[in-house]
PDB file of C-alpha atoms in Angstrom:
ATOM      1  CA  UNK Q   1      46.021 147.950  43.778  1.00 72.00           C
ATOM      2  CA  UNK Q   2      44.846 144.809  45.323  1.00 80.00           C
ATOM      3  CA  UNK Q   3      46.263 143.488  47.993  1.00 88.00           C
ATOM      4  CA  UNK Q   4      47.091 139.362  47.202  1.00 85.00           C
ATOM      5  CA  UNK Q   5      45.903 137.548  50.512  1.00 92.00           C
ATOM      6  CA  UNK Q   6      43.185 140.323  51.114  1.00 96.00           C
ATOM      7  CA  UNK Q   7      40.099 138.013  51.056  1.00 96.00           C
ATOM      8  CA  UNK Q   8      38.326 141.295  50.594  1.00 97.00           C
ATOM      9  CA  UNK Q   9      39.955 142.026  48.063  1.00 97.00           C
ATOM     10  CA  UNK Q  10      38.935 139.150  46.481  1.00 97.00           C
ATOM     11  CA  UNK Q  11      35.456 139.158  47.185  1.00 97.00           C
ATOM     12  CA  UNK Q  12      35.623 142.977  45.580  1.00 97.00           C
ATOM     13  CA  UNK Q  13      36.884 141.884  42.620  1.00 96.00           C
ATOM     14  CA  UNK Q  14      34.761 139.223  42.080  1.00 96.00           C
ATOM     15  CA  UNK Q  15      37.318 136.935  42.599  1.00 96.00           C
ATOM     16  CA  UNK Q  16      35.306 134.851  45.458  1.00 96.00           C
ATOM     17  CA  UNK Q  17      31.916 134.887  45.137  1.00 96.00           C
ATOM     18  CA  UNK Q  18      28.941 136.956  47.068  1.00 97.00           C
ATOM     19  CA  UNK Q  19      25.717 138.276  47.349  1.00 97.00           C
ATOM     20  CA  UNK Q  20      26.375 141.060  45.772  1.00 97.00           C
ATOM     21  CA  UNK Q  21      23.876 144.061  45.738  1.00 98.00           C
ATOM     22  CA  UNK Q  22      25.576 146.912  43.744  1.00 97.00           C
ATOM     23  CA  UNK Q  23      28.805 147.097  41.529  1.00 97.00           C
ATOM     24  CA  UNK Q  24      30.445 149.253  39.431  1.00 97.00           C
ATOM     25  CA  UNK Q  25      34.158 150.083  38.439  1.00 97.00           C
ATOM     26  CA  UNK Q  26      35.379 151.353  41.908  1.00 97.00           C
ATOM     27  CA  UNK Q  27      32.791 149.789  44.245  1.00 98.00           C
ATOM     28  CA  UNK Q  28      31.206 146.563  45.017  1.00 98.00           C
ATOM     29  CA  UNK Q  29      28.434 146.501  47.245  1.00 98.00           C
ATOM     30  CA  UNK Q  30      27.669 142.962  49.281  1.00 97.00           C
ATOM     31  CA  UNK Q  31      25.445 141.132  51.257  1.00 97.00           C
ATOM     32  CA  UNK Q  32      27.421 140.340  55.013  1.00 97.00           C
ATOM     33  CA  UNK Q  33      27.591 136.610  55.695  1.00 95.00           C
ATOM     34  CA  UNK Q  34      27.245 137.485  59.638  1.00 94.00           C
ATOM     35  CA  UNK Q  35      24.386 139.862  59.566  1.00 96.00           C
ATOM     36  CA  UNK Q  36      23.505 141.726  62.269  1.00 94.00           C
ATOM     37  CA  UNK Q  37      19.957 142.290  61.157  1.00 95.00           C
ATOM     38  CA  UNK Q  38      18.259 141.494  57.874  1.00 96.00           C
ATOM     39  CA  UNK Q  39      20.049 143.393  54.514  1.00 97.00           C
ATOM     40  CA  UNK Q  40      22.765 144.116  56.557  1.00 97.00           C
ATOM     41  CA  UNK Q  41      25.644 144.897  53.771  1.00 98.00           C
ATOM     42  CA  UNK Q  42      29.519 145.831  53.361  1.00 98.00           C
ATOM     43  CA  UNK Q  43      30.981 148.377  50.885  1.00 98.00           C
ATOM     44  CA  UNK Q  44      33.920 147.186  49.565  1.00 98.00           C
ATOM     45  CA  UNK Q  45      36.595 149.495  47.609  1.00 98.00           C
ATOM     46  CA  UNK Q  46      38.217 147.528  45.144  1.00 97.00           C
ATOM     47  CA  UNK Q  47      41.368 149.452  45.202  1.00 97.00           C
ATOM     48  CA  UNK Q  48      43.204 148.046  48.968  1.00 97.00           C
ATOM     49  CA  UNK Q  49      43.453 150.314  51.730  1.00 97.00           C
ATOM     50  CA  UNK Q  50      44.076 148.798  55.326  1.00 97.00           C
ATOM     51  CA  UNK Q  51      41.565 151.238  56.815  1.00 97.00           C
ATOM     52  CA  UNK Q  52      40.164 155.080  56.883  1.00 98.00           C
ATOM     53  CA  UNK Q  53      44.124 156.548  57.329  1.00 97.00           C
ATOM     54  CA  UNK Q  54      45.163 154.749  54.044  1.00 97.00           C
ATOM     55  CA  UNK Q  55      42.074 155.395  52.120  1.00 97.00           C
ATOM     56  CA  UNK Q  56      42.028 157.991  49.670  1.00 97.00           C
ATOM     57  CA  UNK Q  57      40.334 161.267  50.075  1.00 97.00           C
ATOM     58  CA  UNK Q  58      38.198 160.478  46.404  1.00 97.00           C
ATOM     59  CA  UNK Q  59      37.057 156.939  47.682  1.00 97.00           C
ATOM     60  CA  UNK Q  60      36.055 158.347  51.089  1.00 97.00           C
ATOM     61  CA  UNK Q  61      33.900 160.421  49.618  1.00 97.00           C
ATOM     62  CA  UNK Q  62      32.387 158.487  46.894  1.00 98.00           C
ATOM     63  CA  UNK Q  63      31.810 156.045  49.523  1.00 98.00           C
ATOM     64  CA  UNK Q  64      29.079 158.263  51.363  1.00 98.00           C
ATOM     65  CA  UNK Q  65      27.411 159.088  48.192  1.00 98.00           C
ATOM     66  CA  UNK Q  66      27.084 155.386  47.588  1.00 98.00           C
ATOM     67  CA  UNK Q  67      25.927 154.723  51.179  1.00 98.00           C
ATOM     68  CA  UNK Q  68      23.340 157.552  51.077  1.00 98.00           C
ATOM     69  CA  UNK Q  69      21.784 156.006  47.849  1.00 98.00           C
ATOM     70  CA  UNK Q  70      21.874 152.674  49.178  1.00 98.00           C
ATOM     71  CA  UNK Q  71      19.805 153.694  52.211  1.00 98.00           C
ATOM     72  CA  UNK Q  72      17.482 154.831  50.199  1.00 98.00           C
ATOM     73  CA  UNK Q  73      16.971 151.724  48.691  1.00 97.00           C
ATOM     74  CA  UNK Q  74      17.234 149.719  51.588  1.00 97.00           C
ATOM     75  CA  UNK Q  75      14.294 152.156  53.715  1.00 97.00           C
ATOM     76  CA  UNK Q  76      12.090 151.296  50.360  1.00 97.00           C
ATOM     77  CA  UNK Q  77      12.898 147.884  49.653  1.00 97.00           C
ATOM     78  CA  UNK Q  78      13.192 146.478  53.155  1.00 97.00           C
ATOM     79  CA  UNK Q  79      10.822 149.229  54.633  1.00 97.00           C
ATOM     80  CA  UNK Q  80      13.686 149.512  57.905  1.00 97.00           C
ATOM     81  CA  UNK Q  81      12.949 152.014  60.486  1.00 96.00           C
ATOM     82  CA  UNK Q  82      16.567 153.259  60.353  1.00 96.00           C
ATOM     83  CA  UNK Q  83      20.383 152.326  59.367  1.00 96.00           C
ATOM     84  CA  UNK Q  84      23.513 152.572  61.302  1.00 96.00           C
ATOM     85  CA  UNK Q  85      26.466 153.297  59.202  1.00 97.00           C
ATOM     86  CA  UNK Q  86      29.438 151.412  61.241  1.00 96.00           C
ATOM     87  CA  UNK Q  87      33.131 151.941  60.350  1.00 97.00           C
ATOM     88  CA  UNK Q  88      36.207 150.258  62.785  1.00 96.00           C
ATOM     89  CA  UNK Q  89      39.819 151.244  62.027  1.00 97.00           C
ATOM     90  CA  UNK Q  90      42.314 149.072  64.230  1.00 95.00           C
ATOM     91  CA  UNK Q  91      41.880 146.090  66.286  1.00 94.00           C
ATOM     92  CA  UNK Q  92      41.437 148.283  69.644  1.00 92.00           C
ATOM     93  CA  UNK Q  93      38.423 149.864  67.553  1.00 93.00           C
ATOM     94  CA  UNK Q  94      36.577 146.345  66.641  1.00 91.00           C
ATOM     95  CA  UNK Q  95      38.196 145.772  62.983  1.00 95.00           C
ATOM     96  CA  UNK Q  96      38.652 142.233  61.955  1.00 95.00           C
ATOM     97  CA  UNK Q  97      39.076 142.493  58.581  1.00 96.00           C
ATOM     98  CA  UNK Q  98      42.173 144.768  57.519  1.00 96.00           C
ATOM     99  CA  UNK Q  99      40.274 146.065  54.430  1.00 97.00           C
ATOM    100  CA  UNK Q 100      38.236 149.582  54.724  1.00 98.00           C
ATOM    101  CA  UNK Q 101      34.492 148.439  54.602  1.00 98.00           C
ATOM    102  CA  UNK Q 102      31.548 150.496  55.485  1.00 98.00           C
ATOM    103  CA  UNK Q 103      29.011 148.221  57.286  1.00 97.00           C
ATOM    104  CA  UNK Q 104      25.272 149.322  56.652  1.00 98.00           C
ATOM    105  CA  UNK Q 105      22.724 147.841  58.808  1.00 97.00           C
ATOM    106  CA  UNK Q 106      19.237 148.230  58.311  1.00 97.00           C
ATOM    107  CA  UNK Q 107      17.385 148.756  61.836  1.00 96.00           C
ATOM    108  CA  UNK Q 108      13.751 147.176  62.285  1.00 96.00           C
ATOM    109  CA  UNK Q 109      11.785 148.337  65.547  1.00 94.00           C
ATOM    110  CA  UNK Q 110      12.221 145.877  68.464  1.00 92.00           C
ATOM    111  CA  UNK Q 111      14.908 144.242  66.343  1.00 93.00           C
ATOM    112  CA  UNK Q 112      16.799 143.231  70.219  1.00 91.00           C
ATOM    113  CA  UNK Q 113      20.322 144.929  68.445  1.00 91.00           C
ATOM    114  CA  UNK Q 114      22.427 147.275  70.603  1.00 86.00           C
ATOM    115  CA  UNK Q 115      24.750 149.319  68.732  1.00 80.00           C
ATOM    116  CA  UNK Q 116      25.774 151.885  71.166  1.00 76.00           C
ATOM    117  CA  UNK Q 117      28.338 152.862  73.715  1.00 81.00           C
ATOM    118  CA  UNK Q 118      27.959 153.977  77.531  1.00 85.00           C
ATOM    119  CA  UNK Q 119      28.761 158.382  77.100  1.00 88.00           C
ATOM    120  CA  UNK Q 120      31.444 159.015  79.496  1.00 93.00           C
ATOM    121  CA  UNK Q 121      31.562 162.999  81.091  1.00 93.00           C
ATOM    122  CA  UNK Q 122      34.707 164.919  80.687  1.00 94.00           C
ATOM    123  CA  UNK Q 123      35.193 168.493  82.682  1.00 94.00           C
ATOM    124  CA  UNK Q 124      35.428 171.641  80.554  1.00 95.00           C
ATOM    125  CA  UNK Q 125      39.007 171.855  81.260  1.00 95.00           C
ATOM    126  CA  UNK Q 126      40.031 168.507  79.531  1.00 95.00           C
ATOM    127  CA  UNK Q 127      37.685 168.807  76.395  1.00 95.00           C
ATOM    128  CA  UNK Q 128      39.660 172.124  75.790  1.00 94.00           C
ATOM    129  CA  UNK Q 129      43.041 170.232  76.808  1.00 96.00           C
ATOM    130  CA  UNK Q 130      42.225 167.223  74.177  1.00 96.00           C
ATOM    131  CA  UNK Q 131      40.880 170.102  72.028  1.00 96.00           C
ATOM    132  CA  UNK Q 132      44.243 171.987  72.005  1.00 95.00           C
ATOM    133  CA  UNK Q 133      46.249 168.879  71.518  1.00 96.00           C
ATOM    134  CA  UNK Q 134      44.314 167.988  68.300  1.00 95.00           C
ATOM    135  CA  UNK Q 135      43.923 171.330  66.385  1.00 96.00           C
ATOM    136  CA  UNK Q 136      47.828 172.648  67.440  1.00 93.00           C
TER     137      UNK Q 136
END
């Protein structure tokens, strides 16, 4: 089901057009008009889902299989020296657009991008305390 004022949706559905790179009945595969670095793309579902908790289990996964083969395709046709596969659920977590998208980036040595995070530390006892609270 689309979702009317999803401008995602839209752009899935072919409704709005884009620089579309792949597309088939469940999927469409675009270009991102703010690129990070050069190829950088979105998968779109077609079907609406806010984010990863409302996404089905059977688009989740078809999802990776379509990323994998599109990083193959991106390593030969751009020749990148790597991808980042970037996913944000919730505004606290970076997510602008309230439409699941998988961003894939293609990475080019001494490209100047940072996407990374500064590791924390966490004693033994509170990984096992968050550990407890998740699994119980």
């Amino acid at each position: 089901m689309k979702k009317e004022n999803c401008i995602f949706c839209k752009i899935a559905n072919g409704e709005v057009p884009s620089k579309t790179l792949y597309e088939d009945e469940k999927f469409r595969i675009i270009l991102d008009l703010g690129p990070i670095d050069r190829g950088h793309a979105l998968i779109l579902p077609k079907e609406h889902a806010d984010d990863l908790y409302e996404l089905p289990e059977e688009s989740a996964s078809a999802i990776m299989i379509l990323a994998k083969k599109m990083a193959v395709k991106m390593a030969e046709k751009l020749h990148c020296a790597g991808l980042n596969l970037v996913q944000n659920n919730g505004a606290a977590a970076g997510q602008t657009v309230c439409h699941f998208h998988l961003h894939m980036i293609p990475r080019y040595s001494n490209d100047g991008q940072k996407i990374n995070w500064v590791p924390g530390s966490a004693a033994e006892e509170e990984l096992e305390a968050v550990r407890r609270q998740i699994v119980e």
